[in-house]
Each structure stands twice: as C-alpha cells, then as structure tokens.
Amino acid sequence: MADTPHSSALPPSTSLSVQGNSFNLGPPHGTFILTITNITNSVSLKLDRSNYLLWRSQFLPVLHSQGVMGFINGDIQPPAQFIPIADSTTPNPHYVAWFRVDQTLQSWILATLTPGAVGQMLGLKRAQAMWLTLEQTYASNLQARILHLRMELQNLKKGTMPIFEFLEKAKTLADSLSAAGRPIDQDDLVSYILHGLGSEYEPFL
C-alpha cells in the first residue's frame, strides 16, 4: 500500500475529512470518531503463544465499540488514493482519513504484542493483514497447546513429588488453561487432583 500523501500536498478539503480524532471516509462509511487514547487501558494483555483467546476477547470489544471492525474483517476497503481533477489528480481526502484510522489500528495492535509477536508484523501494511497473521499464527498453535495442557493435567501423578509441589503443578496447569481461554471446571480439577494422588492418600479421601 502506498504511503499517505505528504500534508503539504493535501487539498483544502482534507481538513474536513480529518479533524482531531474524527475521520470522515465519505459515503458509504461516513465519519469515525476514535475515543481511545491508550489502548493498554482496554487491552491489558501482551499477546503471546499462550493467551491468544484472552487477548482477542479483550481486543474485539474495543474494535466494535469504536466502529472499526470493518477495517479488520475487510468490509471497509481503502478509497482511491487520488481523485481526478481536470487534467490532473489530487490526493483523496477520504483516503487520507482511511489511512490514518488504519494506522491507528496498527499502533493499537503493536502496543499489545510481545516482542516476539511484533517481529511477525514486519512488512505488513494494513491492520487487517496484521490481525489475520496473528490469528493464523496463534489460533492454531493455541488449540494444540490447550489439548496438551488438558492431557498433562489429566495424567498428572504425584509420584515422588512432595504434596505441595504436586498441588502447585496442578494449579499452574489450570491457570495456564485459563490464560489460554479454556478454564477448567473446578469439579474436574478436584477430580484430576484426587486421581493423581494415588492409593496412599485413599484413607484421607
């Protein structure tokens, strides 16, 4: 995608399309007013391989509340960058408005990523491309991780571990499932713990 036109080249009508946090994309999309100044107040997580679903669950309400989901799902495509005037062309102020909203969304996404995830965004020019890349990268990996965590919890045995270490490990696995967006039912957790304690604890159960 081409860079936004330099401000000195913008026609006077651009000021009507971009005013503070108000961005007029023209018909059919109209004006977007972005009210969020610090995305981390709304999205507290830094995305990594273990928390994609939780990160997504925090981010989606922001996109919907700001009315910009169309930039992510492709419903709102960029207007023409230039418009013809007589025998020449001039920068399209509606494109400038679209570009600045998309740049804002990109900055929101980048601000909520871990350094490793930020590296995967290099070369991507649109917020939609960033979102899809994160979805493709982390959603599939997360399902495998959730399955692995559940199996590890179900098969957890105390063995020679001290009881406090065994319980701490069970809690860590349960917390990891919660962070992945798949919290374990409390009754199931108790059942897995009792099963993993072994026969030596049967008199106490």
mmCIF file with all atom_site columns, C-alpha atoms in Angstrom:
data_model
loop_
_atom_site.group_PDB
_atom_site.id
_atom_site.type_symbol
_atom_site.label_atom_id
_atom_site.label_alt_id
_atom_site.label_comp_id
_atom_site.label_asym_id
_atom_site.label_entity_id
_atom_site.label_seq_id
_atom_site.pdbx_PDB_ins_code
_atom_site.Cartn_x
_atom_site.Cartn_y
_atom_site.Cartn_z
_atom_site.occupancy
_atom_site.B_iso_or_equiv
_atom_site.pdbx_formal_charge
_atom_site.auth_seq_id
_atom_site.auth_comp_id
_atom_site.auth_asym_id
_atom_site.auth_atom_id
_atom_site.pdbx_PDB_model_num
ATOM 1   C CA . MET A 1 1   ? 0.000   0.000   0.000   1.00 0.00 ? 1   MET A CA 1
ATOM 2   C CA . ALA A 1 2   ? 1.323   3.411   -0.869  1.00 0.00 ? 2   ALA A CA 1
ATOM 3   C CA . ASP A 1 3   ? 2.261   5.882   1.823   1.00 0.00 ? 3   ASP A CA 1
ATOM 4   C CA . THR A 1 4   ? -0.121  8.647   2.759   1.00 0.00 ? 4   THR A CA 1
ATOM 5   C CA . PRO A 1 5   ? 0.309   11.832  0.737   1.00 0.00 ? 5   PRO A CA 1
ATOM 6   C CA . HIS A 1 6   ? 2.514   14.466  2.336   1.00 0.00 ? 6   HIS A CA 1
ATOM 7   C CA . SER A 1 7   ? 0.485   17.025  4.250   1.00 0.00 ? 7   SER A CA 1
ATOM 8   C CA . SER A 1 8   ? 1.731   19.878  2.060   1.00 0.00 ? 8   SER A CA 1
ATOM 9   C CA . ALA A 1 9   ? 0.178   18.164  -0.960  1.00 0.00 ? 9   ALA A CA 1
ATOM 10  C CA . LEU A 1 10  ? -3.244  17.697  0.586   1.00 0.00 ? 10  LEU A CA 1
ATOM 11  C CA . PRO A 1 11  ? -6.145  19.672  -0.824  1.00 0.00 ? 11  PRO A CA 1
ATOM 12  C CA . PRO A 1 12  ? -8.010  22.087  1.459   1.00 0.00 ? 12  PRO A CA 1
ATOM 13  C CA . SER A 1 13  ? -10.902 19.620  1.754   1.00 0.00 ? 13  SER A CA 1
ATOM 14  C CA . THR A 1 14  ? -8.647  17.268  3.728   1.00 0.00 ? 14  THR A CA 1
ATOM 15  C CA . SER A 1 15  ? -9.197  19.371  6.827   1.00 0.00 ? 15  SER A CA 1
ATOM 16  C CA . LEU A 1 16  ? -12.874 18.456  6.549   1.00 0.00 ? 16  LEU A CA 1
ATOM 17  C CA . SER A 1 17  ? -12.005 14.735  6.480   1.00 0.00 ? 17  SER A CA 1
ATOM 18  C CA . VAL A 1 18  ? -9.513  14.664  9.360   1.00 0.00 ? 18  VAL A CA 1
ATOM 19  C CA . GLN A 1 19  ? -10.254 16.741  12.435  1.00 0.00 ? 19  GLN A CA 1
ATOM 20  C CA . GLY A 1 20  ? -8.624  15.678  15.683  1.00 0.00 ? 20  GLY A CA 1
ATOM 21  C CA . ASN A 1 21  ? -9.928  12.193  16.421  1.00 0.00 ? 21  ASN A CA 1
ATOM 22  C CA . SER A 1 22  ? -12.682 12.469  13.782  1.00 0.00 ? 22  SER A CA 1
ATOM 23  C CA . PHE A 1 23  ? -12.119 10.828  10.394  1.00 0.00 ? 23  PHE A CA 1
ATOM 24  C CA . ASN A 1 24  ? -14.577 11.257  7.523   1.00 0.00 ? 24  ASN A CA 1
ATOM 25  C CA . LEU A 1 25  ? -14.263 8.455   4.969   1.00 0.00 ? 25  LEU A CA 1
ATOM 26  C CA . GLY A 1 26  ? -17.149 9.739   2.909   1.00 0.00 ? 26  GLY A CA 1
ATOM 27  C CA . PRO A 1 27  ? -20.014 7.567   1.658   1.00 0.00 ? 27  PRO A CA 1
ATOM 28  C CA . PRO A 1 28  ? -20.912 4.850   2.372   1.00 0.00 ? 28  PRO A CA 1
ATOM 29  C CA . HIS A 1 29  ? -18.905 4.663   5.620   1.00 0.00 ? 29  HIS A CA 1
ATOM 30  C CA . GLY A 1 30  ? -19.184 8.207   6.934   1.00 0.00 ? 30  GLY A CA 1
ATOM 31  C CA . THR A 1 31  ? -17.284 9.523   9.943   1.00 0.00 ? 31  THR A CA 1
ATOM 32  C CA . PHE A 1 32  ? -15.333 7.577   12.550  1.00 0.00 ? 32  PHE A CA 1
ATOM 33  C CA . ILE A 1 33  ? -14.587 9.109   15.933  1.00 0.00 ? 33  ILE A CA 1
ATOM 34  C CA . LEU A 1 34  ? -11.845 7.277   17.817  1.00 0.00 ? 34  LEU A CA 1
ATOM 35  C CA . THR A 1 35  ? -12.103 7.918   21.532  1.00 0.00 ? 35  THR A CA 1
ATOM 36  C CA . ILE A 1 36  ? -9.329  5.644   22.813  1.00 0.00 ? 36  ILE A CA 1
ATOM 37  C CA . THR A 1 37  ? -6.035  7.354   23.570  1.00 0.00 ? 37  THR A CA 1
ATOM 38  C CA . ASN A 1 38  ? -4.286  4.484   25.363  1.00 0.00 ? 38  ASN A CA 1
ATOM 39  C CA . ILE A 1 39  ? -5.167  1.010   24.107  1.00 0.00 ? 39  ILE A CA 1
ATOM 40  C CA . THR A 1 40  ? -3.460  -0.710  27.040  1.00 0.00 ? 40  THR A CA 1
ATOM 41  C CA . ASN A 1 41  ? -6.167  0.650   29.336  1.00 0.00 ? 41  ASN A CA 1
ATOM 42  C CA . SER A 1 42  ? -8.624  -1.570  27.453  1.00 0.00 ? 42  SER A CA 1
ATOM 43  C CA . VAL A 1 43  ? -6.343  -4.438  26.391  1.00 0.00 ? 43  VAL A CA 1
ATOM 44  C CA . SER A 1 44  ? -4.203  -5.295  29.392  1.00 0.00 ? 44  SER A CA 1
ATOM 45  C CA . LEU A 1 45  ? -2.598  -8.420  27.934  1.00 0.00 ? 45  LEU A CA 1
ATOM 46  C CA . LYS A 1 46  ? 0.516   -8.662  25.808  1.00 0.00 ? 46  LYS A CA 1
ATOM 47  C CA . LEU A 1 47  ? -0.159  -11.331 23.212  1.00 0.00 ? 47  LEU A CA 1
ATOM 48  C CA . ASP A 1 48  ? 1.999   -14.444 23.335  1.00 0.00 ? 48  ASP A CA 1
ATOM 49  C CA . ARG A 1 49  ? 1.522   -18.055 22.315  1.00 0.00 ? 49  ARG A CA 1
ATOM 50  C CA . SER A 1 50  ? -0.392  -18.902 25.489  1.00 0.00 ? 50  SER A CA 1
ATOM 51  C CA . ASN A 1 51  ? -3.102  -16.236 25.661  1.00 0.00 ? 51  ASN A CA 1
ATOM 52  C CA . TYR A 1 52  ? -4.439  -15.552 22.160  1.00 0.00 ? 52  TYR A CA 1
ATOM 53  C CA . LEU A 1 53  ? -8.094  -16.160 23.035  1.00 0.00 ? 53  LEU A CA 1
ATOM 54  C CA . LEU A 1 54  ? -7.965  -13.902 26.085  1.00 0.00 ? 54  LEU A CA 1
ATOM 55  C CA . TRP A 1 55  ? -6.142  -11.197 24.112  1.00 0.00 ? 55  TRP A CA 1
ATOM 56  C CA . ARG A 1 56  ? -8.728  -11.456 21.346  1.00 0.00 ? 56  ARG A CA 1
ATOM 57  C CA . SER A 1 57  ? -11.595 -11.327 23.840  1.00 0.00 ? 57  SER A CA 1
ATOM 58  C CA . GLN A 1 58  ? -10.231 -8.027  25.171  1.00 0.00 ? 58  GLN A CA 1
ATOM 59  C CA . PHE A 1 59  ? -9.492  -6.534  21.754  1.00 0.00 ? 59  PHE A CA 1
ATOM 60  C CA . LEU A 1 60  ? -12.743 -7.307  19.923  1.00 0.00 ? 60  LEU A CA 1
ATOM 61  C CA . PRO A 1 61  ? -14.971 -5.142  22.163  1.00 0.00 ? 61  PRO A CA 1
ATOM 62  C CA . VAL A 1 62  ? -12.611 -2.226  21.515  1.00 0.00 ? 62  VAL A CA 1
ATOM 63  C CA . LEU A 1 63  ? -12.945 -2.645  17.757  1.00 0.00 ? 63  LEU A CA 1
ATOM 64  C CA . HIS A 1 64  ? -16.722 -2.928  17.968  1.00 0.00 ? 64  HIS A CA 1
ATOM 65  C CA . SER A 1 65  ? -17.118 0.000   20.354  1.00 0.00 ? 65  SER A CA 1
ATOM 66  C CA . GLN A 1 66  ? -15.065 2.239   18.063  1.00 0.00 ? 66  GLN A CA 1
ATOM 67  C CA . GLY A 1 67  ? -16.974 1.070   14.986  1.00 0.00 ? 67  GLY A CA 1
ATOM 68  C CA . VAL A 1 68  ? -13.822 -0.039  13.170  1.00 0.00 ? 68  VAL A CA 1
ATOM 69  C CA . MET A 1 69  ? -14.361 -3.791  12.855  1.00 0.00 ? 69  MET A CA 1
ATOM 70  C CA . GLY A 1 70  ? -14.750 -3.279  9.108   1.00 0.00 ? 70  GLY A CA 1
ATOM 71  C CA . PHE A 1 71  ? -11.068 -2.356  8.863   1.00 0.00 ? 71  PHE A CA 1
ATOM 72  C CA . ILE A 1 72  ? -10.233 -5.771  10.327  1.00 0.00 ? 72  ILE A CA 1
ATOM 73  C CA . ASN A 1 73  ? -12.716 -8.017  8.521   1.00 0.00 ? 73  ASN A CA 1
ATOM 74  C CA . GLY A 1 74  ? -12.318 -6.296  5.156   1.00 0.00 ? 74  GLY A CA 1
ATOM 75  C CA . ASP A 1 75  ? -15.738 -4.656  4.967   1.00 0.00 ? 75  ASP A CA 1
ATOM 76  C CA . ILE A 1 76  ? -14.095 -1.224  4.842   1.00 0.00 ? 76  ILE A CA 1
ATOM 77  C CA . GLN A 1 77  ? -11.626 -1.071  1.974   1.00 0.00 ? 77  GLN A CA 1
ATOM 78  C CA . PRO A 1 78  ? -9.415  1.934   1.212   1.00 0.00 ? 78  PRO A CA 1
ATOM 79  C CA . PRO A 1 79  ? -10.887 4.560   -1.091  1.00 0.00 ? 79  PRO A CA 1
ATOM 80  C CA . ALA A 1 80  ? -8.951  5.584   -4.175  1.00 0.00 ? 80  ALA A CA 1
ATOM 81  C CA . GLN A 1 81  ? -5.750  7.315   -3.117  1.00 0.00 ? 81  GLN A CA 1
ATOM 82  C CA . PHE A 1 82  ? -6.096  10.017  -5.767  1.00 0.00 ? 82  PHE A CA 1
ATOM 83  C CA . ILE A 1 83  ? -9.064  11.635  -7.469  1.00 0.00 ? 83  ILE A CA 1
ATOM 84  C CA . PRO A 1 84  ? -9.065  13.199  -10.939 1.00 0.00 ? 84  PRO A CA 1
ATOM 85  C CA . ILE A 1 85  ? -9.367  16.958  -11.219 1.00 0.00 ? 85  ILE A CA 1
ATOM 86  C CA . ALA A 1 86  ? -9.384  18.389  -14.732 1.00 0.00 ? 86  ALA A CA 1
ATOM 87  C CA . ASP A 1 87  ? -6.263  17.030  -16.439 1.00 0.00 ? 87  ASP A CA 1
ATOM 88  C CA . SER A 1 88  ? -4.526  16.062  -13.203 1.00 0.00 ? 88  SER A CA 1
ATOM 89  C CA . THR A 1 89  ? -5.102  14.199  -9.948  1.00 0.00 ? 89  THR A CA 1
ATOM 90  C CA . THR A 1 90  ? -5.121  15.258  -6.335  1.00 0.00 ? 90  THR A CA 1
ATOM 91  C CA . PRO A 1 91  ? -4.886  13.289  -3.083  1.00 0.00 ? 91  PRO A CA 1
ATOM 92  C CA . ASN A 1 92  ? -8.239  11.944  -1.987  1.00 0.00 ? 92  ASN A CA 1
ATOM 93  C CA . PRO A 1 93  ? -9.043  13.306  1.496   1.00 0.00 ? 93  PRO A CA 1
ATOM 94  C CA . HIS A 1 94  ? -11.198 10.261  2.216   1.00 0.00 ? 94  HIS A CA 1
ATOM 95  C CA . TYR A 1 95  ? -8.209  8.027   1.558   1.00 0.00 ? 95  TYR A CA 1
ATOM 96  C CA . VAL A 1 96  ? -6.152  10.123  3.964   1.00 0.00 ? 96  VAL A CA 1
ATOM 97  C CA . ALA A 1 97  ? -8.837  9.637   6.617   1.00 0.00 ? 97  ALA A CA 1
ATOM 98  C CA . TRP A 1 98  ? -8.940  5.869   5.957   1.00 0.00 ? 98  TRP A CA 1
ATOM 99  C CA . PHE A 1 99  ? -5.149  5.661   6.097   1.00 0.00 ? 99  PHE A CA 1
ATOM 100 C CA . ARG A 1 100 ? -4.959  7.416   9.444   1.00 0.00 ? 100 ARG A CA 1
ATOM 101 C CA . VAL A 1 101 ? -7.621  5.219   11.017  1.00 0.00 ? 101 VAL A CA 1
ATOM 102 C CA . ASP A 1 102 ? -5.826  2.115   9.755   1.00 0.00 ? 102 ASP A CA 1
ATOM 103 C CA . GLN A 1 103 ? -2.514  3.417   11.080  1.00 0.00 ? 103 GLN A CA 1
ATOM 104 C CA . THR A 1 104 ? -4.155  3.959   14.463  1.00 0.00 ? 104 THR A CA 1
ATOM 105 C CA . LEU A 1 105 ? -5.426  0.376   14.484  1.00 0.00 ? 105 LEU A CA 1
ATOM 106 C CA . GLN A 1 106 ? -1.962  -0.879  13.593  1.00 0.00 ? 106 GLN A CA 1
ATOM 107 C CA . SER A 1 107 ? -0.499  1.067   16.502  1.00 0.00 ? 107 SER A CA 1
ATOM 108 C CA . TRP A 1 108 ? -3.124  -0.419  18.830  1.00 0.00 ? 108 TRP A CA 1
ATOM 109 C CA . ILE A 1 109 ? -2.251  -3.943  17.738  1.00 0.00 ? 109 ILE A CA 1
ATOM 110 C CA . LEU A 1 110 ? 1.500   -3.395  18.034  1.00 0.00 ? 110 LEU A CA 1
ATOM 111 C CA . ALA A 1 111 ? 1.128   -1.884  21.503  1.00 0.00 ? 111 ALA A CA 1
ATOM 112 C CA . THR A 1 112 ? -0.446  -5.109  22.786  1.00 0.00 ? 112 THR A CA 1
ATOM 113 C CA . LEU A 1 113 ? 2.103   -7.594  21.425  1.00 0.00 ? 113 LEU A CA 1
ATOM 114 C CA . THR A 1 114 ? 5.152   -9.180  22.985  1.00 0.00 ? 114 THR A CA 1
ATOM 115 C CA . PRO A 1 115 ? 8.465   -8.503  21.189  1.00 0.00 ? 115 PRO A CA 1
ATOM 116 C CA . GLY A 1 116 ? 8.331   -11.898 19.509  1.00 0.00 ? 116 GLY A CA 1
ATOM 117 C CA . ALA A 1 117 ? 4.892   -11.201 18.081  1.00 0.00 ? 117 ALA A CA 1
ATOM 118 C CA . VAL A 1 118 ? 5.900   -7.716  16.938  1.00 0.00 ? 118 VAL A CA 1
ATOM 119 C CA . GLY A 1 119 ? 8.596   -9.291  14.780  1.00 0.00 ? 119 GLY A CA 1
ATOM 120 C CA . GLN A 1 120 ? 5.925   -11.116 12.796  1.00 0.00 ? 120 GLN A CA 1
ATOM 121 C CA . MET A 1 121 ? 4.326   -7.805  11.834  1.00 0.00 ? 121 MET A CA 1
ATOM 122 C CA . LEU A 1 122 ? 7.312   -6.554  9.847   1.00 0.00 ? 122 LEU A CA 1
ATOM 123 C CA . GLY A 1 123 ? 6.373   -5.710  6.285   1.00 0.00 ? 123 GLY A CA 1
ATOM 124 C CA . LEU A 1 124 ? 2.620   -5.779  6.894   1.00 0.00 ? 124 LEU A CA 1
ATOM 125 C CA . LYS A 1 125 ? 0.971   -2.572  5.717   1.00 0.00 ? 125 LYS A CA 1
ATOM 126 C CA . ARG A 1 126 ? -2.604  -2.894  6.924   1.00 0.00 ? 126 ARG A CA 1
ATOM 127 C CA . ALA A 1 127 ? -4.314  -3.622  10.221  1.00 0.00 ? 127 ALA A CA 1
ATOM 128 C CA . GLN A 1 128 ? -6.315  -6.382  8.547   1.00 0.00 ? 128 GLN A CA 1
ATOM 129 C CA . ALA A 1 129 ? -3.134  -8.174  7.466   1.00 0.00 ? 129 ALA A CA 1
ATOM 130 C CA . MET A 1 130 ? -1.742  -7.907  10.989  1.00 0.00 ? 130 MET A CA 1
ATOM 131 C CA . TRP A 1 131 ? -4.904  -9.324  12.541  1.00 0.00 ? 131 TRP A CA 1
ATOM 132 C CA . LEU A 1 132 ? -5.116  -12.244 10.110  1.00 0.00 ? 132 LEU A CA 1
ATOM 133 C CA . THR A 1 133 ? -1.435  -13.082 10.585  1.00 0.00 ? 133 THR A CA 1
ATOM 134 C CA . LEU A 1 134 ? -1.857  -13.178 14.354  1.00 0.00 ? 134 LEU A CA 1
ATOM 135 C CA . GLU A 1 135 ? -4.977  -15.298 14.021  1.00 0.00 ? 135 GLU A CA 1
ATOM 136 C CA . GLN A 1 136 ? -3.300  -17.785 11.689  1.00 0.00 ? 136 GLN A CA 1
ATOM 137 C CA . THR A 1 137 ? -0.170  -17.953 13.830  1.00 0.00 ? 137 THR A CA 1
ATOM 138 C CA . TYR A 1 138 ? -1.615  -18.167 17.310  1.00 0.00 ? 138 TYR A CA 1
ATOM 139 C CA . ALA A 1 139 ? -5.083  -19.684 16.972  1.00 0.00 ? 139 ALA A CA 1
ATOM 140 C CA . SER A 1 140 ? -3.849  -22.985 15.528  1.00 0.00 ? 140 SER A CA 1
ATOM 141 C CA . ASN A 1 141 ? -0.921  -23.188 17.942  1.00 0.00 ? 141 ASN A CA 1
ATOM 142 C CA . LEU A 1 142 ? -3.217  -22.413 20.844  1.00 0.00 ? 142 LEU A CA 1
ATOM 143 C CA . GLN A 1 143 ? -5.566  -25.310 20.159  1.00 0.00 ? 143 GLN A CA 1
ATOM 144 C CA . ALA A 1 144 ? -2.641  -27.712 20.257  1.00 0.00 ? 144 ALA A CA 1
ATOM 145 C CA . ARG A 1 145 ? -1.397  -26.119 23.477  1.00 0.00 ? 145 ARG A CA 1
ATOM 146 C CA . ILE A 1 146 ? -4.829  -26.390 25.117  1.00 0.00 ? 146 ILE A CA 1
ATOM 147 C CA . LEU A 1 147 ? -5.025  -30.075 24.227  1.00 0.00 ? 147 LEU A CA 1
ATOM 148 C CA . HIS A 1 148 ? -1.526  -30.654 25.589  1.00 0.00 ? 148 HIS A CA 1
ATOM 149 C CA . LEU A 1 149 ? -2.293  -28.853 28.862  1.00 0.00 ? 149 LEU A CA 1
ATOM 150 C CA . ARG A 1 150 ? -5.522  -30.788 29.405  1.00 0.00 ? 150 ARG A CA 1
ATOM 151 C CA . MET A 1 151 ? -3.805  -34.102 28.782  1.00 0.00 ? 151 MET A CA 1
ATOM 152 C CA . GLU A 1 152 ? -0.952  -33.159 31.100  1.00 0.00 ? 152 GLU A CA 1
ATOM 153 C CA . LEU A 1 153 ? -3.423  -32.240 33.842  1.00 0.00 ? 153 LEU A CA 1
ATOM 154 C CA . GLN A 1 154 ? -5.474  -35.402 33.375  1.00 0.00 ? 154 GLN A CA 1
ATOM 155 C CA . ASN A 1 155 ? -2.354  -37.570 33.530  1.00 0.00 ? 155 ASN A CA 1
ATOM 156 C CA . LEU A 1 156 ? -0.667  -35.697 36.381  1.00 0.00 ? 156 LEU A CA 1
ATOM 157 C CA . LYS A 1 157 ? 0.580   -38.038 39.124  1.00 0.00 ? 157 LYS A CA 1
ATOM 158 C CA . LYS A 1 158 ? 2.041   -37.137 42.472  1.00 0.00 ? 158 LYS A CA 1
ATOM 159 C CA . GLY A 1 159 ? 4.577   -39.936 42.387  1.00 0.00 ? 159 GLY A CA 1
ATOM 160 C CA . THR A 1 160 ? 7.562   -38.941 44.492  1.00 0.00 ? 160 THR A CA 1
ATOM 161 C CA . MET A 1 161 ? 6.754   -35.228 44.420  1.00 0.00 ? 161 MET A CA 1
ATOM 162 C CA . PRO A 1 162 ? 6.044   -33.507 47.729  1.00 0.00 ? 162 PRO A CA 1
ATOM 163 C CA . ILE A 1 163 ? 2.322   -32.846 48.083  1.00 0.00 ? 163 ILE A CA 1
ATOM 164 C CA . PHE A 1 164 ? 2.752   -29.063 47.897  1.00 0.00 ? 164 PHE A CA 1
ATOM 165 C CA . GLU A 1 165 ? 4.735   -29.403 44.651  1.00 0.00 ? 165 GLU A CA 1
ATOM 166 C CA . PHE A 1 166 ? 2.077   -31.674 43.146  1.00 0.00 ? 166 PHE A CA 1
ATOM 167 C CA . LEU A 1 167 ? -0.721  -29.253 44.039  1.00 0.00 ? 167 LEU A CA 1
ATOM 168 C CA . GLU A 1 168 ? 1.276   -26.297 42.733  1.00 0.00 ? 168 GLU A CA 1
ATOM 169 C CA . LYS A 1 169 ? 1.843   -28.071 39.421  1.00 0.00 ? 169 LYS A CA 1
ATOM 170 C CA . ALA A 1 170 ? -1.867  -28.835 39.109  1.00 0.00 ? 170 ALA A CA 1
ATOM 171 C CA . LYS A 1 171 ? -2.685  -25.196 39.835  1.00 0.00 ? 171 LYS A CA 1
ATOM 172 C CA . THR A 1 172 ? -0.134  -23.998 37.275  1.00 0.00 ? 172 THR A CA 1
ATOM 173 C CA . LEU A 1 173 ? -1.683  -26.199 34.579  1.00 0.00 ? 173 LEU A CA 1
ATOM 174 C CA . ALA A 1 174 ? -5.175  -24.991 35.486  1.00 0.00 ? 174 ALA A CA 1
ATOM 175 C CA . ASP A 1 175 ? -4.016  -21.365 35.398  1.00 0.00 ? 175 ASP A CA 1
ATOM 176 C CA . SER A 1 176 ? -2.403  -21.932 32.002  1.00 0.00 ? 176 SER A CA 1
ATOM 177 C CA . LEU A 1 177 ? -5.684  -23.280 30.642  1.00 0.00 ? 177 LEU A CA 1
ATOM 178 C CA . SER A 1 178 ? -7.491  -20.219 31.973  1.00 0.00 ? 178 SER A CA 1
ATOM 179 C CA . ALA A 1 179 ? -4.936  -17.935 30.336  1.00 0.00 ? 179 ALA A CA 1
ATOM 180 C CA . ALA A 1 180 ? -5.497  -19.799 27.074  1.00 0.00 ? 180 ALA A CA 1
ATOM 181 C CA . GLY A 1 181 ? -9.210  -19.064 27.302  1.00 0.00 ? 181 GLY A CA 1
ATOM 182 C CA . ARG A 1 182 ? -10.262 -22.589 28.290  1.00 0.00 ? 182 ARG A CA 1
ATOM 183 C CA . PRO A 1 183 ? -10.652 -22.599 32.085  1.00 0.00 ? 183 PRO A CA 1
ATOM 184 C CA . ILE A 1 184 ? -11.030 -25.997 33.694  1.00 0.00 ? 184 ILE A CA 1
ATOM 185 C CA . ASP A 1 185 ? -14.182 -26.713 35.674  1.00 0.00 ? 185 ASP A CA 1
ATOM 186 C CA . GLN A 1 186 ? -13.437 -26.705 39.404  1.00 0.00 ? 186 GLN A CA 1
ATOM 187 C CA . ASP A 1 187 ? -15.034 -30.113 39.936  1.00 0.00 ? 187 ASP A CA 1
ATOM 188 C CA . ASP A 1 188 ? -12.922 -31.554 37.117  1.00 0.00 ? 188 ASP A CA 1
ATOM 189 C CA . LEU A 1 189 ? -9.782  -30.064 38.634  1.00 0.00 ? 189 LEU A CA 1
ATOM 190 C CA . VAL A 1 190 ? -10.543 -31.639 42.008  1.00 0.00 ? 190 VAL A CA 1
ATOM 191 C CA . SER A 1 191 ? -11.202 -34.960 40.278  1.00 0.00 ? 191 SER A CA 1
ATOM 192 C CA . TYR A 1 192 ? -7.861  -34.842 38.442  1.00 0.00 ? 192 TYR A CA 1
ATOM 193 C CA . ILE A 1 193 ? -6.029  -33.983 41.663  1.00 0.00 ? 193 ILE A CA 1
ATOM 194 C CA . LEU A 1 194 ? -7.654  -36.815 43.605  1.00 0.00 ? 194 LEU A CA 1
ATOM 195 C CA . HIS A 1 195 ? -6.909  -39.233 40.787  1.00 0.00 ? 195 HIS A CA 1
ATOM 196 C CA . GLY A 1 196 ? -3.287  -38.132 40.706  1.00 0.00 ? 196 GLY A CA 1
ATOM 197 C CA . LEU A 1 197 ? -2.700  -38.501 44.436  1.00 0.00 ? 197 LEU A CA 1
ATOM 198 C CA . GLY A 1 198 ? -2.620  -42.268 44.269  1.00 0.00 ? 198 GLY A CA 1
ATOM 199 C CA . SER A 1 199 ? -3.649  -45.046 46.639  1.00 0.00 ? 199 SER A CA 1
ATOM 200 C CA . GLU A 1 200 ? -1.542  -43.846 49.571  1.00 0.00 ? 200 GLU A CA 1
ATOM 201 C CA . TYR A 1 201 ? -3.976  -40.958 50.101  1.00 0.00 ? 201 TYR A CA 1
ATOM 202 C CA . GLU A 1 202 ? -7.156  -43.042 49.848  1.00 0.00 ? 202 GLU A CA 1
ATOM 203 C CA . PRO A 1 203 ? -7.592  -43.248 53.674  1.00 0.00 ? 203 PRO A CA 1
ATOM 204 C CA . PHE A 1 204 ? -7.785  -39.443 53.770  1.00 0.00 ? 204 PHE A CA 1
ATOM 205 C CA . LEU A 1 205 ? -10.340 -39.116 50.963  1.00 0.00 ? 205 LEU A CA 1
#
